[in-house]
Short mmCIF file of C-alpha atoms (C1' of nucleotides) in Angstrom, two decimals:
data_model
loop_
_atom_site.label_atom_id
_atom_site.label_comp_id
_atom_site.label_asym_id
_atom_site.label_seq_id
_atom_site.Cartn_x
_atom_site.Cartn_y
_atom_site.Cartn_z
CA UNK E 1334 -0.67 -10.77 -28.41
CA UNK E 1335 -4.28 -10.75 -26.76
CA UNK E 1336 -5.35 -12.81 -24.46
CA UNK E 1337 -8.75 -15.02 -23.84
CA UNK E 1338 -9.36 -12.34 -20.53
CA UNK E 1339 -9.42 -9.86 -23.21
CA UNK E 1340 -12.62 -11.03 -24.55
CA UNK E 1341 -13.53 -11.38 -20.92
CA UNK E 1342 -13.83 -8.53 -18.71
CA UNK E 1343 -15.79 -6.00 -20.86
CA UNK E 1344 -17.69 -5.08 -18.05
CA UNK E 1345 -15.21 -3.18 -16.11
CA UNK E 1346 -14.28 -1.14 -19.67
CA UNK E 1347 -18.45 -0.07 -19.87
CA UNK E 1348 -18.11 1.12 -16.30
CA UNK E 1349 -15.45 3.25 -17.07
CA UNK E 1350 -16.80 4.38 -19.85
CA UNK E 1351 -19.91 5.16 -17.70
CA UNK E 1352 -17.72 7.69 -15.79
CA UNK E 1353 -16.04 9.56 -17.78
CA UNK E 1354 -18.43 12.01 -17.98
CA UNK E 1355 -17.98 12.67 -14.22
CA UNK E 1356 -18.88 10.62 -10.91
CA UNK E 1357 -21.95 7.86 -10.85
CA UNK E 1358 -23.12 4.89 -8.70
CA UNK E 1359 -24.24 2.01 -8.88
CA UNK E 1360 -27.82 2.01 -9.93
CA UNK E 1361 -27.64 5.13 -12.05
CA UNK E 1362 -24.68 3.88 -14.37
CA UNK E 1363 -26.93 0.36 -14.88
CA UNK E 1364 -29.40 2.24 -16.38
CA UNK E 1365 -27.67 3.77 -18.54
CA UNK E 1366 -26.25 1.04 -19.95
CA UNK E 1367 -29.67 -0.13 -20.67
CA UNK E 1368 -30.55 2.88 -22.52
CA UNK E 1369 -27.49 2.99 -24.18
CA UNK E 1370 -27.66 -0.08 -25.26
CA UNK E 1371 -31.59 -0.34 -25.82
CA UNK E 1372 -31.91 -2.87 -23.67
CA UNK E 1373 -29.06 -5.37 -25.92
CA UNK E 1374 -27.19 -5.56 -22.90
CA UNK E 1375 -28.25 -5.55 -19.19
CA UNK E 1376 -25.17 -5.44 -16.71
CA UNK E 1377 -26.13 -7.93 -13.35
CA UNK E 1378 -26.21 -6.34 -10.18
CA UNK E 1379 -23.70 -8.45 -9.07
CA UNK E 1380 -21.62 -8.49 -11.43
CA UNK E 1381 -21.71 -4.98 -11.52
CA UNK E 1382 -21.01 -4.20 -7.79
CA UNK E 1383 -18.47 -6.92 -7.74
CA UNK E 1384 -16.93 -5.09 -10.81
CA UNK E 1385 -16.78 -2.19 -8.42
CA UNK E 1386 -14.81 -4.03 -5.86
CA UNK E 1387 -12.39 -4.68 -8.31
CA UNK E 1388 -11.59 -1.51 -9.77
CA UNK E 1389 -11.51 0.32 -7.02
CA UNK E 1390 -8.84 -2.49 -5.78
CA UNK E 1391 -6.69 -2.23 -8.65
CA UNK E 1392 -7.03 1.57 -8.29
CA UNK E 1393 -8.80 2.22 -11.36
CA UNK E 1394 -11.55 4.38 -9.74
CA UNK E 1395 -12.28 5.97 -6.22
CA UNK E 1396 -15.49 5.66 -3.77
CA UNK E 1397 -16.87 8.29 -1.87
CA UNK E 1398 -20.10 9.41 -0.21
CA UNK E 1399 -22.36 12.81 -0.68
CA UNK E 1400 -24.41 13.88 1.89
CA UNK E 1401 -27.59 13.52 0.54
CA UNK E 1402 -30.16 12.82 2.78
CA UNK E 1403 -32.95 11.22 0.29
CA UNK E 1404 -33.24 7.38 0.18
CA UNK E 1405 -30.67 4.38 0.53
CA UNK E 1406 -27.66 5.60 1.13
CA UNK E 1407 -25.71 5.66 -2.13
CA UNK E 1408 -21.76 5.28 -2.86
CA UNK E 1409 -20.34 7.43 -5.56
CA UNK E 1410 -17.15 5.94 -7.72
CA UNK E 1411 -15.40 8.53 -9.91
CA UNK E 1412 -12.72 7.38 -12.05
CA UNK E 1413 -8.84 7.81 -11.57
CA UNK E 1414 -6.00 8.24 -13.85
CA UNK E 1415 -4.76 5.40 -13.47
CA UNK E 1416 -8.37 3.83 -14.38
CA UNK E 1417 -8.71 6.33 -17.52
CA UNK E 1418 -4.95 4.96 -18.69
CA UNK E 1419 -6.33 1.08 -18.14
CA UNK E 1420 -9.67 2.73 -20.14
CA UNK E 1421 -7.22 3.68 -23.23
CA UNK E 1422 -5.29 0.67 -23.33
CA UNK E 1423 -8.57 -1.51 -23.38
CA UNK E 1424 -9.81 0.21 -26.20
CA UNK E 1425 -6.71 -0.48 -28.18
CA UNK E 1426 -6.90 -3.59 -27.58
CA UNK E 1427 -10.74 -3.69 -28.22
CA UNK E 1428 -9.59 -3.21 -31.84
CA UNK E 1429 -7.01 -5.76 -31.83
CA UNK E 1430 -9.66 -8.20 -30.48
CA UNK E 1431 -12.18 -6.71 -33.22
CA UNK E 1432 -9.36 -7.64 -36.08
CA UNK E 1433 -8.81 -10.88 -34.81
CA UNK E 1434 -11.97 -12.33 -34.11
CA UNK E 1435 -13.70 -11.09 -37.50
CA UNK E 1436 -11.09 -13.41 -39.09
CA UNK E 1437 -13.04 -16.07 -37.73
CA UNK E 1438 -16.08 -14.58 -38.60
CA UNK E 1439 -17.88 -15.89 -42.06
CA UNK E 1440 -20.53 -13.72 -44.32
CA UNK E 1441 -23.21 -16.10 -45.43
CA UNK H 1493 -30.10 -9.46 -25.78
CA UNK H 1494 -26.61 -10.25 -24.93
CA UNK H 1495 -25.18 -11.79 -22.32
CA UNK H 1496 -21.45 -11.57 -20.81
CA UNK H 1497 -20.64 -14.73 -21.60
CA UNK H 1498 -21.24 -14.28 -25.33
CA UNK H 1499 -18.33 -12.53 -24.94
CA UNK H 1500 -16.43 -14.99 -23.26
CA UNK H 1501 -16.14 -18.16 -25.26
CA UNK H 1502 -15.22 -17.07 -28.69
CA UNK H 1503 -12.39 -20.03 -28.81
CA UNK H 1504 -15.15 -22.41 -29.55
CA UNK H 1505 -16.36 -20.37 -32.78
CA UNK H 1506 -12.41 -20.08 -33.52
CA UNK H 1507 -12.42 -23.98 -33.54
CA UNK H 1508 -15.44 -24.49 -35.22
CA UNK H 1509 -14.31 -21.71 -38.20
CA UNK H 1510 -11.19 -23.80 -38.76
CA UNK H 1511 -13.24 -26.78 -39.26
CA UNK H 1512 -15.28 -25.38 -41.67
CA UNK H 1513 -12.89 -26.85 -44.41
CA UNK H 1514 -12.73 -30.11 -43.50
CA UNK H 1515 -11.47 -31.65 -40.56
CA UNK H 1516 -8.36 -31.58 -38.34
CA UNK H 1517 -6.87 -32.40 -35.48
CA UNK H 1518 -5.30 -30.12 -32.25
CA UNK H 1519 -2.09 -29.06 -33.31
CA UNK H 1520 -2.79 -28.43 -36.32
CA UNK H 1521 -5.81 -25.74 -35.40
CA UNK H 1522 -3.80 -24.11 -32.79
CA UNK H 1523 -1.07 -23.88 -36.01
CA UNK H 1524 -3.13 -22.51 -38.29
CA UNK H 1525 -5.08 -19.93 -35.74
CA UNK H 1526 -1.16 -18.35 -34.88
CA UNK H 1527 -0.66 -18.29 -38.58
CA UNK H 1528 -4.11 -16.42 -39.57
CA UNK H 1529 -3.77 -14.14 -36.78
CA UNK H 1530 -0.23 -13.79 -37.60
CA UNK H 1531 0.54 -14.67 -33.63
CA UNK H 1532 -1.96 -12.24 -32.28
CA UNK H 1533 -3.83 -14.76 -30.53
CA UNK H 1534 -2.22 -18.29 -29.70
CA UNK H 1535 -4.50 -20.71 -28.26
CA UNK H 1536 -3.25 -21.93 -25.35
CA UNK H 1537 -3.20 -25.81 -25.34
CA UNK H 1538 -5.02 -26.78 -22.27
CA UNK H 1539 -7.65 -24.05 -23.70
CA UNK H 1540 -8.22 -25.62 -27.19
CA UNK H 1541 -8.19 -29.40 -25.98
CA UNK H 1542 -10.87 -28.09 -23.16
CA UNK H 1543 -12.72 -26.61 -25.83
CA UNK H 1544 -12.57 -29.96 -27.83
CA UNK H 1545 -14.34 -31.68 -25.28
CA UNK H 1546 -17.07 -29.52 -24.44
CA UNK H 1547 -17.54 -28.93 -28.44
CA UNK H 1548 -18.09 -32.47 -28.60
CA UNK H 1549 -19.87 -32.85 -25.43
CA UNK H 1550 -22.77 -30.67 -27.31
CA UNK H 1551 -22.57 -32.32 -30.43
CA UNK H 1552 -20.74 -29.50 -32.45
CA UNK H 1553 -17.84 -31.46 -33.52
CA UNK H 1554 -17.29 -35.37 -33.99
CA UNK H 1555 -14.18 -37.17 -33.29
CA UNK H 1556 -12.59 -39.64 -35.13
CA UNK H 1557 -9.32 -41.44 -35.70
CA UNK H 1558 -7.40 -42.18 -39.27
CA UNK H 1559 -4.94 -44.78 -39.36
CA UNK H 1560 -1.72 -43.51 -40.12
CA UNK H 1561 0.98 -44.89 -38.69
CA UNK H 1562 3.71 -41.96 -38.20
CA UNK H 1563 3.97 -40.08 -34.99
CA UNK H 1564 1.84 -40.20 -32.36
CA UNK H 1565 -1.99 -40.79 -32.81
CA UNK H 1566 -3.75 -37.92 -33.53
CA UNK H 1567 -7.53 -37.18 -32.85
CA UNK H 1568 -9.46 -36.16 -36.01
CA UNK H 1569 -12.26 -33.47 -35.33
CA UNK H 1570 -15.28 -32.64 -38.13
CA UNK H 1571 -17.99 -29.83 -37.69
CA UNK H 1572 -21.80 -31.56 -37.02
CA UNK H 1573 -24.70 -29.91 -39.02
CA UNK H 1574 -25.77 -28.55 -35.18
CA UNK H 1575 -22.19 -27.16 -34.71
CA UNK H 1576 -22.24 -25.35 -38.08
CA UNK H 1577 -25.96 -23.93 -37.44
CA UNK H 1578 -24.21 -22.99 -33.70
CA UNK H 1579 -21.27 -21.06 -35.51
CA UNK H 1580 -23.92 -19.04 -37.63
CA UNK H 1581 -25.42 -18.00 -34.54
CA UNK H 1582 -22.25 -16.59 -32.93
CA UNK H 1583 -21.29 -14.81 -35.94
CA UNK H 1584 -24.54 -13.05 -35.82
CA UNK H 1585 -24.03 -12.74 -32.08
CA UNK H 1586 -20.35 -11.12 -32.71
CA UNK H 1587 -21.98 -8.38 -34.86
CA UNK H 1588 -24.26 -7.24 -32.41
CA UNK H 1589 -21.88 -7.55 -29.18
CA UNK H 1590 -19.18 -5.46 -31.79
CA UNK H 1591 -22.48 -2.79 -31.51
CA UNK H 1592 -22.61 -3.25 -27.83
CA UNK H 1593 -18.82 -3.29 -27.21
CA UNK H 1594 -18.05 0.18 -29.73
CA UNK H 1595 -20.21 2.27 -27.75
CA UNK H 1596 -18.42 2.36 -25.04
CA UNK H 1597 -15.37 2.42 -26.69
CA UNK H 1598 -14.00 6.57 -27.05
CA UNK H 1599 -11.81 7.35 -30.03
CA UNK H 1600 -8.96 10.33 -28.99
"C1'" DT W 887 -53.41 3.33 4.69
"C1'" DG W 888 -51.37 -0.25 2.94
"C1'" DA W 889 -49.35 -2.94 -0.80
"C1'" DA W 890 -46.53 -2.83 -4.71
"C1'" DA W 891 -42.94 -1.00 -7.26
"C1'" DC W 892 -38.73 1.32 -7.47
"C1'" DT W 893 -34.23 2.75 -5.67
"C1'" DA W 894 -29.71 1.17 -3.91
"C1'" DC W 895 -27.20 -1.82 -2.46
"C1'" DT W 896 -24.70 -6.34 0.20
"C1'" DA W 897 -23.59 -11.21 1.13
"C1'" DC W 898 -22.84 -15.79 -0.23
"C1'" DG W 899 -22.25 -19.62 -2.88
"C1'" DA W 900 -21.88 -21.99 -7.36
"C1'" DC W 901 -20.23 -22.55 -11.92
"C1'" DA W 902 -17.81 -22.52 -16.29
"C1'" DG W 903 -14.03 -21.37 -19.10
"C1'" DA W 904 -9.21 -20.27 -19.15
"C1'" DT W 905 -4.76 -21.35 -17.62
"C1'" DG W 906 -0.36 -23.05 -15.41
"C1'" DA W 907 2.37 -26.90 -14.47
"C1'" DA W 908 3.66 -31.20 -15.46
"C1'" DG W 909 3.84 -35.52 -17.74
"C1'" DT W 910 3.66 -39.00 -21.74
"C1'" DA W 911 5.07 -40.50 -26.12
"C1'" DA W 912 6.54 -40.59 -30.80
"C1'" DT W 913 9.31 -38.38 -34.69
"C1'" DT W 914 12.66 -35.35 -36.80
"C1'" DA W 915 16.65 -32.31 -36.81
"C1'" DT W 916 21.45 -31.26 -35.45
"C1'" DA N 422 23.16 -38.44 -28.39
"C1'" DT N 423 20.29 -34.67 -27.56
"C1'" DA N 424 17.21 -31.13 -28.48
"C1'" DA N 425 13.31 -29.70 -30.72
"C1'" DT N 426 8.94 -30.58 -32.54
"C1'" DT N 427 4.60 -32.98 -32.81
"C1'" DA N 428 0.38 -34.37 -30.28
"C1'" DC N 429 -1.78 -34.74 -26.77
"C1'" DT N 430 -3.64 -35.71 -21.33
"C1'" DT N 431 -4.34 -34.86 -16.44
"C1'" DC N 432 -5.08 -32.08 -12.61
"C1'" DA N 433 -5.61 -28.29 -9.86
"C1'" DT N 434 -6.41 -23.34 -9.51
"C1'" DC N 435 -8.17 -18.78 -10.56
"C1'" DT N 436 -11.34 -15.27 -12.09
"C1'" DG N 437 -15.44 -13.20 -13.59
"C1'" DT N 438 -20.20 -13.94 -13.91
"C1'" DC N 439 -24.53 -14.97 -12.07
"C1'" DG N 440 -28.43 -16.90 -9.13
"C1'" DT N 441 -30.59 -16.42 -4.84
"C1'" DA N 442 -31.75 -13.91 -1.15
"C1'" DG N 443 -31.88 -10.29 2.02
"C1'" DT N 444 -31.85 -5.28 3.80
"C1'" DA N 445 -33.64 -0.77 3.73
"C1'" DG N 446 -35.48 3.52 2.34
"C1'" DT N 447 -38.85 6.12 -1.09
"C1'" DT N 448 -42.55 6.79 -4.23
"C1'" DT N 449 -46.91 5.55 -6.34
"C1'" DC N 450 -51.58 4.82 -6.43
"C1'" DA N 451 -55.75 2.40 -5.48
#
DNA sequence: TGAAACTACTACGACAGATGAAGTAATTAT
DNA sequence: ATAATTACTTCATCTGTCGTAGTAGTTTCA
């Protein structure tokens, strides 16, 4: 049975997405959302960061630094295996939500 | 482009596809939505009457009572003209945040 | 050389929708 | 008689999103 938070918290799936490819911050994996997503969707820098906060907390993906010594310092999140098991599930259920909202969906 | 709240409220365009029919009252949508999803999403109560009241509040839906006199009194609901031009949009919405959504979604 | 734009965050507060818990009240089933 | 079902209502809480604003370094270019 899904839940309403399914349909919620898409944001934290994209970011995972975003690194499974390998490690990323914060500006860098906005962007390419953008592109991906020609501009159709445009993450919020807060909610983005605040995303961070939270799946780092629940474990789902790990902050570190490189020494780089160019601009703003910048913090690097990779993604753990924990996060790419929570990444799986969500796009199970993704299809779940798919089948059950299109049922409520009308073709004019 | 889309927002992250598109992707919130779908109960409201849940609602508003059951009324599509002809009216009905609260138990009797969160009946029929268990049904057709065959109990993959259940409405929680608090959620649906909620969602009655804001529906209303924006002049998608229009109470009304009938006057029957078994059980306990049930509030009628019927979809406005503005609710039904409001559930066209989200079904248009839904197709492109089901674009959005898929390409971050990784098939194994 | 100096202002604007871009990169890269952080902090804080507000808001809306979803939900849990609990209660009311009538009818039907056992 | 009692439980289950129907049909809500109230209230308080939580979570994720988002607006506003600020900090700070780098690049562009006029």
């Amino acid at each position: 049975m899904i839940s309403s938070d399914v349909i919620r918290g898409y944001n934290d799936t994209m970011i995972l997405y975003m690194l499974l490819d390998g490690e990323s911050y914060g500006y860098e994996i906005s962007k390419n959302i953008r592109q991906l997503t020609q501009e159709k969707y445009v993450m919020k820098e807060t909610t983005l960061y605040s995303a961070f906060t939270r799946l780092e907390k629940n474990g789902y993906i790990e902050s570190f630094y490189l020494d780089e010594s160019l601009g703003k310092r910048r913090t690097y999140y990779r993604i753990t295996p924990l996060g790419l098991a929570y990444y799986r599930e969500k796009c199970e259920e993704w299809k779940v939500t798919q089948e059950v909202v299109n049922q409520f969906i009308k073709e004019w």
